[in-house]
Amino acid sequence: MQRRVTTVLSMGAREFSRTPLLLALLVFLPVYIIGVFVWLVSDTAVPATIDGVRVSVSMSAFAAAFMTPVAVAILSGIVGLFLVQSSRAADDRLRLAGYRASELVVARVGLLAVGTVVAATASLAVALFAFSPETVAAFALATVLCGLTYGVLGVIVGTVLDRLAGVYVMLFAPMVDVLMFQNPLATDSPAWTAALPGHFATDALVGAAFTAGVPLDDLAAASGYLLVLLGVSVLTFYRTTAVE
Amino acid sequence: MNASRRITTGVRASTVSFFREPLNVALLLALPALSVQIYGVSLAQFPDVGLFDAAGSLETTGRITGAVFATGALAGVLGLFQMISARNADHRLSLCGFRPVELVGSRFVTVLAVSLVISAVSTGTLVALLSTGVGAPLAALAGLTLAGLIYGLLGLVVGTALPRELEGSLVLVMLADMDNVFASGLFDIDESITQFAPLSHPHEIVRQAVVDGTLATGHVLPALAHVFAFALLGVGVYATTIANGGDA
């Protein structure tokens, strides 16, 4: 099994490396989205709710911290969507050749992780230029978890919807979930927003950015959420590529 | 076949290929309504204590932002996929005697038609959901149609200059998301900068139509200038790529 996964992964990585424009976009777009936002907002203090405590943070530091998961989630979601769409024909044939759905999903998600790490690294570089998180390692881990969560969600959406409909969905979902419903500036969030994909990773990221302790609970919950989504993606992938 | 007939044929083919997919139609009708509702609910959770630079209530601003974003983004994605999917066919049509301006014109008319549908749904949703009502529904419809046109054309330009689905989608999604944040007027950003955000003028037209019940005449001309600029850019880039055999 490991050899088959490695083969699919290395073929995908080779295809990835042949699209330098995509890699350039994964680096440039976070710089644009975070950099421009930090540059444009006024540097006033804003009240944020972190771990139930009301604290005051500067708007530029908040923008740098908070636009990081937004940028990575949008990029990873779209990459996940197209990763599964573009490899659909090949994956159907690999299933006929004996590959299991779980092997293919693990290989595709492995490739997605590469894209997420590229986008997250570029995002972190800009964010760290603009402000200093309290716990850099936890901040970076939460960013990658948020990206992977939306990447796997993109894989699920790409498995069940076509490209046009999938892009519609991935255009709205990360922006509304992460930027709007997980925003610590909000004081009256509906309870159901805690069930959204970006919840735990964003909580962990904001905690790592502005509080001294490492938000282990949120990181563990975000990892659990990711594993559940991964299970769902294997199931949907299995159903759509089932060999008769 | 004369020019008008060729454009009509192109429009019919593009429109039919889009509306043939029931899921596209369902999303086109559902997403604007969903976006208006979700943006309204999400902004209503923020304290109204001067945190944001909104002129009216945050919920109303949220619903207006959701309507403008949905209309612009949906038309943009449609324009993008129209150009990418029809690239090879258009090259063959150009060899058959279709002029680039006719081909891009047929895409433009399709985007206009779909923008009108999305704008109508968004306006209807605003009328239904806003407790204060919409002061000037026709002006709101005009503002939303302009948002759809601007982004539809931007999608055509991105789809022509960057004819790969993943890369084109990444660029368009990022542009739409950031543009929406700037155009919303929620953040205290210098107007001399935000006026260049393509959605800022349509957003202001819709806001004044909803809140004040008037047509924001000062924003109509800049919005039309964006339409004109993107249309010119679209025809220019398109004519160049078709002349090069469909390769950017």
XYZ file of C-alpha atoms in Angstrom:
492
model
C 0.000 0.000 0.000
C 2.749 2.445 0.991
C 4.526 2.000 -2.339
C 1.355 2.653 -4.314
C 0.602 5.799 -2.331
C 4.190 7.006 -2.816
C 3.955 6.403 -6.570
C 0.722 8.412 -6.930
C 2.135 11.118 -4.679
C 5.395 11.450 -6.606
C 3.545 11.557 -9.956
C 1.267 14.281 -8.593
C 4.237 16.231 -7.215
C 5.918 16.015 -10.609
C 2.758 17.411 -12.260
C 2.678 20.155 -9.604
C 6.269 21.146 -10.340
C 5.399 21.472 -14.038
C 2.957 24.298 -13.251
C 5.210 27.098 -12.000
C 2.384 29.605 -12.452
C 0.318 27.755 -9.846
C 3.205 27.731 -7.387
C 3.801 31.434 -8.043
C 0.129 32.173 -7.359
C 0.205 30.133 -4.142
C 3.046 32.377 -2.982
C 1.881 35.708 -4.396
C -1.835 35.649 -3.530
C -1.352 35.364 0.278
C 1.159 38.209 0.089
C -1.459 40.272 -1.739
C -4.429 39.402 0.473
C -2.653 39.785 3.838
C -0.187 42.509 2.855
C -2.740 44.827 1.252
C -5.178 44.395 4.122
C -2.551 45.134 6.782
C -1.323 48.115 4.782
C -4.770 49.634 4.322
C -6.464 49.283 7.704
C -5.932 52.000 10.273
C -3.812 51.048 13.282
C -6.457 51.556 15.965
C -7.130 49.269 18.913
C -10.140 46.924 18.576
C -11.830 44.796 21.257
C -11.648 41.043 20.553
C -13.066 38.061 22.471
C -10.390 35.377 22.900
C -11.148 32.314 25.061
C -14.135 34.194 26.467
C -11.987 37.109 27.614
C -12.360 40.581 26.101
C -8.932 41.955 25.135
C -7.734 44.921 23.109
C -5.541 44.284 20.059
C -4.238 46.586 17.338
C -6.198 46.403 14.078
C -3.111 45.825 11.914
C -1.920 42.930 14.130
C -5.449 41.523 14.130
C -5.667 41.835 10.331
C -2.302 40.094 9.862
C -3.280 37.255 12.209
C -6.816 36.830 10.980
C -6.310 37.171 7.228
C -3.697 34.364 7.397
C -6.220 31.493 7.855
C -8.628 33.222 5.435
C -6.011 33.305 2.664
C -4.786 29.757 3.272
C -8.329 28.342 3.547
C -9.426 29.930 0.239
C -6.306 28.785 -1.638
C -6.311 25.248 -0.210
C -10.046 24.839 -0.812
C -9.727 25.730 -4.496
C -6.584 23.582 -4.896
C -8.343 20.609 -3.233
C -11.337 21.055 -5.516
C -9.286 21.066 -8.715
C -6.878 18.383 -7.515
C -9.667 15.836 -7.332
C -11.414 17.154 -10.460
C -8.328 17.031 -12.664
C -7.306 13.571 -11.490
C -10.779 12.036 -11.733
C -10.208 10.152 -14.993
C -6.824 8.823 -13.826
C -8.256 7.844 -10.441
C -11.090 5.902 -12.073
C -8.511 3.901 -14.009
C -6.315 3.400 -10.924
C -9.359 2.052 -9.054
C -9.918 -0.440 -11.881
C -6.236 -1.381 -11.616
C -6.665 -2.293 -7.948
C -5.983 0.895 -5.984
C -8.193 1.359 -2.937
C -10.179 4.589 -2.453
C -8.301 5.276 0.800
C -4.915 4.987 -0.972
C -5.915 7.466 -3.646
C -7.411 9.915 -1.158
C -4.306 9.711 1.054
C -2.096 10.369 -1.985
C -4.226 13.307 -3.191
C -4.414 14.790 0.302
C -0.639 14.365 0.590
C -0.278 16.466 -2.524
C -2.821 18.930 -1.185
C -0.691 19.193 1.965
C 2.256 20.271 -0.196
C 0.158 23.064 -1.731
C -1.183 24.043 1.695
C 2.310 24.223 3.180
C 3.479 26.432 0.282
C 0.527 28.811 0.761
C 0.858 28.706 4.564
C 4.588 29.452 4.427
C 4.022 32.491 2.203
C 1.147 33.659 4.423
C 3.168 33.206 7.611
C 6.094 35.138 6.154
C 3.851 38.160 5.514
C 2.003 37.815 8.831
C 5.245 37.542 10.836
C 6.550 40.612 9.046
C 3.520 42.566 10.293
C 3.223 41.246 13.869
C 4.677 38.766 16.384
C 2.355 35.973 17.562
C 2.712 34.864 21.182
C 3.390 31.244 20.131
C 4.730 31.072 16.577
C 4.773 27.259 16.277
C 1.140 26.894 17.401
C 0.142 29.778 15.120
C 1.817 28.036 12.156
C 0.269 24.668 13.033
C -3.204 26.194 13.317
C -2.736 27.894 9.930
C -1.816 24.601 8.257
C -4.726 22.809 9.989
C -7.157 25.461 8.769
C -5.782 25.142 5.230
C -5.924 21.340 5.287
C -9.485 21.371 6.652
C -10.652 23.536 3.763
C -8.466 21.614 1.319
C -10.153 18.325 2.262
C -13.514 20.085 2.090
C -12.531 21.162 -1.434
C -11.771 17.506 -2.225
C -15.246 16.483 -0.993
C -16.945 19.283 -2.939
C -14.880 18.403 -6.026
C -15.964 14.769 -5.728
C -19.693 15.520 -5.628
C -20.030 18.726 -7.703
C -18.738 19.813 -11.101
C -16.130 22.571 -11.495
C -18.405 25.564 -11.942
C -20.654 24.644 -9.017
C -17.626 23.661 -6.927
C -15.922 27.021 -7.458
C -19.185 28.777 -6.517
C -19.250 26.876 -3.227
C -15.544 27.264 -2.421
C -15.764 30.966 -3.223
C -18.290 31.542 -0.467
C -17.550 28.921 2.191
C -14.104 29.919 3.578
C -14.840 33.640 3.414
C -18.138 33.365 5.253
C -16.998 30.746 7.787
C -13.533 31.999 8.730
C -13.798 35.740 8.127
C -17.371 36.264 9.281
C -18.497 33.541 11.680
C -15.197 32.786 13.464
C -14.287 36.431 13.895
C -13.234 37.212 17.513
C -14.457 40.803 17.095
C -18.008 39.401 17.154
C -19.816 39.323 20.478
C -23.048 37.590 19.573
C -22.107 34.553 17.476
C -24.887 31.970 17.015
C -24.096 28.641 18.758
C -24.222 26.661 15.496
C -21.156 28.481 14.147
C -19.056 26.274 16.470
C -19.857 23.344 14.162
C -18.401 25.032 11.066
C -15.098 23.692 9.610
C -13.014 26.756 10.451
C -14.050 26.993 14.104
C -11.407 25.052 16.047
C -8.450 25.911 13.815
C -9.308 29.630 13.884
C -9.809 29.563 17.670
C -6.401 27.892 18.036
C -4.810 30.430 15.699
C -6.241 33.457 17.489
C -5.271 31.966 20.867
C -1.706 31.311 19.657
C -1.512 34.831 18.232
C -2.703 36.825 21.227
C -2.478 34.679 24.407
C 0.549 33.215 26.156
C -0.509 29.549 26.441
C -0.554 26.938 23.679
C -4.205 26.202 22.747
C -3.829 22.418 22.870
C -7.585 21.740 23.181
C -8.403 23.696 20.050
C -5.494 22.185 18.120
C -6.617 18.678 19.103
C -10.225 19.461 18.183
C -9.131 20.938 14.820
C -7.092 17.785 14.115
C -10.102 15.634 15.034
C -12.344 17.664 12.718
C -9.803 17.202 9.934
C -9.725 13.425 10.472
C -13.526 13.248 10.350
C -13.543 15.227 7.088
C -10.847 12.922 5.736
C -13.080 9.937 6.556
C -15.994 11.608 4.774
C -13.797 12.308 1.751
C -12.721 8.636 1.561
C -16.373 7.560 1.731
C -17.567 9.991 -0.966
C -14.549 9.138 -3.120
C -15.268 5.420 -2.672
C -18.896 5.875 -3.727
C -18.127 7.985 -6.798
C -15.290 5.788 -8.061
C -16.739 2.434 -6.977
C -15.719 -0.428 -9.268
C -18.758 -2.381 -10.478
C -24.553 34.652 -42.045
C -24.563 38.333 -40.991
C -22.962 39.705 -37.794
C -26.155 40.003 -35.725
C -27.175 36.460 -36.609
C -23.746 35.141 -35.678
C -23.891 36.923 -32.306
C -27.423 35.576 -31.692
C -26.224 32.064 -32.470
C -23.252 32.462 -30.103
C -25.427 33.824 -27.294
C -27.960 31.017 -27.714
C -25.226 28.356 -27.664
C -23.517 29.810 -24.556
C -26.772 30.306 -22.680
C -28.114 26.848 -23.500
C -24.841 25.177 -22.451
C -25.023 26.963 -19.100
C -28.715 26.409 -18.376
C -28.514 22.771 -19.520
C -26.951 21.927 -16.143
C -29.777 21.959 -13.546
C -27.252 22.349 -10.705
C -25.938 25.586 -12.267
C -29.459 26.979 -12.378
C -30.187 25.874 -8.813
C -26.991 27.481 -7.494
C -27.589 30.614 -9.527
C -30.965 31.021 -7.863
C -30.045 29.801 -4.378
C -26.605 31.332 -3.760
C -27.575 35.027 -4.039
C -30.420 34.475 -1.583
C -28.155 32.451 0.716
C -25.394 35.056 0.490
C -27.749 37.937 1.352
C -29.064 36.016 4.358
C -25.665 34.757 5.601
C -23.923 38.138 5.299
C -26.833 39.740 7.169
C -26.693 37.199 10.000
C -22.896 37.298 10.208
C -22.630 41.073 10.494
C -25.494 41.225 12.977
C -23.267 39.335 15.476
C -20.847 42.270 15.714
C -21.387 44.975 18.340
C -22.688 48.193 16.795
C -20.235 50.385 18.741
C -18.288 52.023 15.948
C -16.204 48.913 15.290
C -17.013 49.174 11.616
C -17.404 52.211 9.398
C -20.986 51.378 8.339
C -23.477 54.132 7.496
C -26.648 52.177 8.367
C -27.284 49.170 10.622
C -24.696 46.390 10.346
C -27.329 43.834 9.381
C -28.528 45.982 6.467
C -24.934 46.657 5.388
C -24.277 42.917 5.575
C -27.252 42.063 3.383
C -26.264 44.704 0.813
C -22.666 43.421 0.827
C -23.913 39.843 0.395
C -26.088 40.825 -2.561
C -23.315 42.742 -4.341
C -20.751 40.015 -3.678
C -23.001 37.177 -4.839
C -23.976 38.976 -8.037
C -20.415 40.003 -8.901
C -18.717 36.747 -7.969
C -21.236 34.476 -9.688
C -21.106 36.480 -12.913
C -17.292 36.548 -12.682
C -16.985 32.777 -12.315
C -19.423 32.303 -15.191
C -17.394 34.677 -17.409
C -14.182 32.870 -16.494
C -15.496 29.405 -17.327
C -17.199 30.657 -20.489
C -13.872 31.802 -21.890
C -11.853 28.782 -20.806
C -14.320 26.134 -21.957
C -14.972 27.763 -25.337
C -11.378 28.570 -26.195
C -10.759 25.913 -28.849
C -14.253 26.217 -30.308
C -13.797 29.973 -30.643
C -10.523 29.515 -32.472
C -12.265 27.243 -34.981
C -15.140 29.725 -35.312
C -12.644 32.506 -36.017
C -11.216 30.352 -38.818
C -14.781 30.028 -40.168
C -15.103 33.806 -40.424
C -16.406 34.896 -37.003
C -14.701 38.126 -35.938
C -13.174 38.262 -32.383
C -15.502 41.145 -31.497
C -18.529 38.984 -32.448
C -17.280 36.045 -30.394
C -16.468 38.097 -27.310
C -19.698 40.071 -27.910
C -21.762 36.894 -27.675
C -20.025 36.002 -24.398
C -20.651 39.528 -23.144
C -24.385 39.351 -23.944
C -24.599 35.962 -22.184
C -22.921 37.422 -19.088
C -25.342 40.376 -19.233
C -28.348 38.036 -19.434
C -27.168 35.888 -16.526
C -26.228 39.009 -14.508
C -29.788 40.255 -14.923
C -31.160 36.965 -13.583
C -28.787 36.988 -10.563
C -29.496 40.699 -9.927
C -33.234 40.098 -10.004
C -32.894 37.245 -7.479
C -30.635 39.367 -5.235
C -32.983 42.371 -5.411
C -35.981 40.163 -4.653
C -34.156 38.690 -1.659
C -33.224 42.153 -0.360
C -36.851 43.282 -0.661
C -38.040 40.151 1.145
C -35.470 40.141 3.960
C -34.945 43.781 4.839
C -37.442 44.867 7.468
C -37.066 48.476 6.330
C -37.664 47.505 2.704
C -35.770 48.723 -0.351
C -36.285 52.452 -1.032
C -35.669 52.270 -4.794
C -35.800 48.665 -6.059
C -35.077 49.580 -9.680
C -31.968 51.551 -8.707
C -30.847 48.584 -6.572
C -31.407 46.273 -9.546
C -29.346 48.621 -11.744
C -26.490 48.693 -9.196
C -26.475 44.907 -8.894
C -26.560 44.477 -12.674
C -23.547 46.775 -12.935
C -21.741 44.627 -10.328
C -22.550 41.518 -12.375
C -21.411 43.141 -15.613
C -18.125 44.406 -14.167
C -17.220 41.016 -12.709
C -18.551 39.099 -15.694
C -16.190 41.110 -17.885
C -13.348 40.724 -15.386
C -13.975 36.955 -15.528
C -13.790 37.113 -19.335
C -10.474 38.990 -19.113
C -8.972 36.580 -16.534
C -10.265 33.568 -18.495
C -8.662 34.887 -21.669
C -5.330 35.952 -20.168
C -5.023 32.959 -17.820
C -6.781 30.093 -19.589
C -6.343 27.419 -16.898
C -9.241 26.618 -14.620
C -7.317 26.286 -11.345
C -5.080 29.325 -11.771
C -7.893 31.468 -13.237
C -10.243 30.503 -10.405
C -7.614 31.306 -7.765
C -7.055 34.783 -9.194
C -10.750 35.551 -9.633
C -11.771 34.236 -6.208
C -9.045 36.265 -4.483
C -9.922 39.412 -6.438
C -13.638 39.032 -5.688
C -13.135 38.314 -1.981
C -10.763 41.227 -1.391
C -12.731 43.617 -3.605
C -15.834 42.803 -1.608
C -14.080 43.594 1.681
C -12.898 46.973 0.342
C -16.183 47.833 -1.374
C -18.279 47.006 1.700
C -17.168 50.246 3.356
C -16.975 48.374 6.652
C -13.314 49.129 7.223
C -11.967 52.604 7.651
C -9.935 52.658 4.438
C -9.127 55.837 2.502
C -11.774 56.408 -0.204
C -9.100 57.554 -2.651
C -7.961 53.891 -2.630
C -11.278 52.045 -2.347
C -12.773 53.943 -5.321
C -10.551 51.778 -7.540
C -12.113 48.580 -6.170
C -14.400 47.514 -9.050
C -17.327 46.705 -6.751
C -17.158 49.938 -4.735
C -19.368 52.022 -7.055
C -22.071 49.367 -7.617
C -22.042 48.786 -3.839
C -22.651 52.483 -3.212
C -25.448 52.577 -5.824
C -27.165 49.633 -4.106
C -26.588 51.082 -0.628
C -28.148 54.444 -1.520
C -31.014 52.719 -3.329
C -31.754 50.567 -0.281
C -31.123 53.054 2.531
C -31.941 56.467 0.987
C -34.282 55.381 -1.807
C -32.337 57.406 -4.383
C -30.104 56.703 -7.360
C -26.462 57.490 -6.545
C -25.869 59.414 -9.775
C -22.279 60.257 -8.797
C -21.378 56.565 -8.831
C -23.106 55.561 -12.074
C -20.467 57.076 -14.364
C -17.449 55.524 -12.537
C -19.218 52.141 -12.549
C -19.907 52.452 -16.287
C -16.256 53.459 -16.767
C -15.233 50.166 -15.126
C -17.592 48.304 -17.486
C -16.148 50.119 -20.490
C -12.528 49.595 -19.386
C -12.976 45.854 -18.784
C -14.917 45.483 -22.063
C -12.083 47.154 -24.001
C -9.493 45.082 -22.171
C -11.507 41.912 -22.821
C -11.840 42.520 -26.567
C -8.144 43.478 -26.828
C -6.811 40.428 -24.961
C -9.305 38.142 -26.688
C -8.462 39.384 -30.194
C -4.758 38.888 -29.450
C -5.140 35.329 -28.164
C -7.497 34.227 -30.937
C -5.094 35.661 -33.496
C -2.375 33.543 -31.828
C -4.412 30.365 -32.272
C -6.111 30.423 -28.884
C -2.936 30.320 -26.803
C -2.302 33.089 -24.285
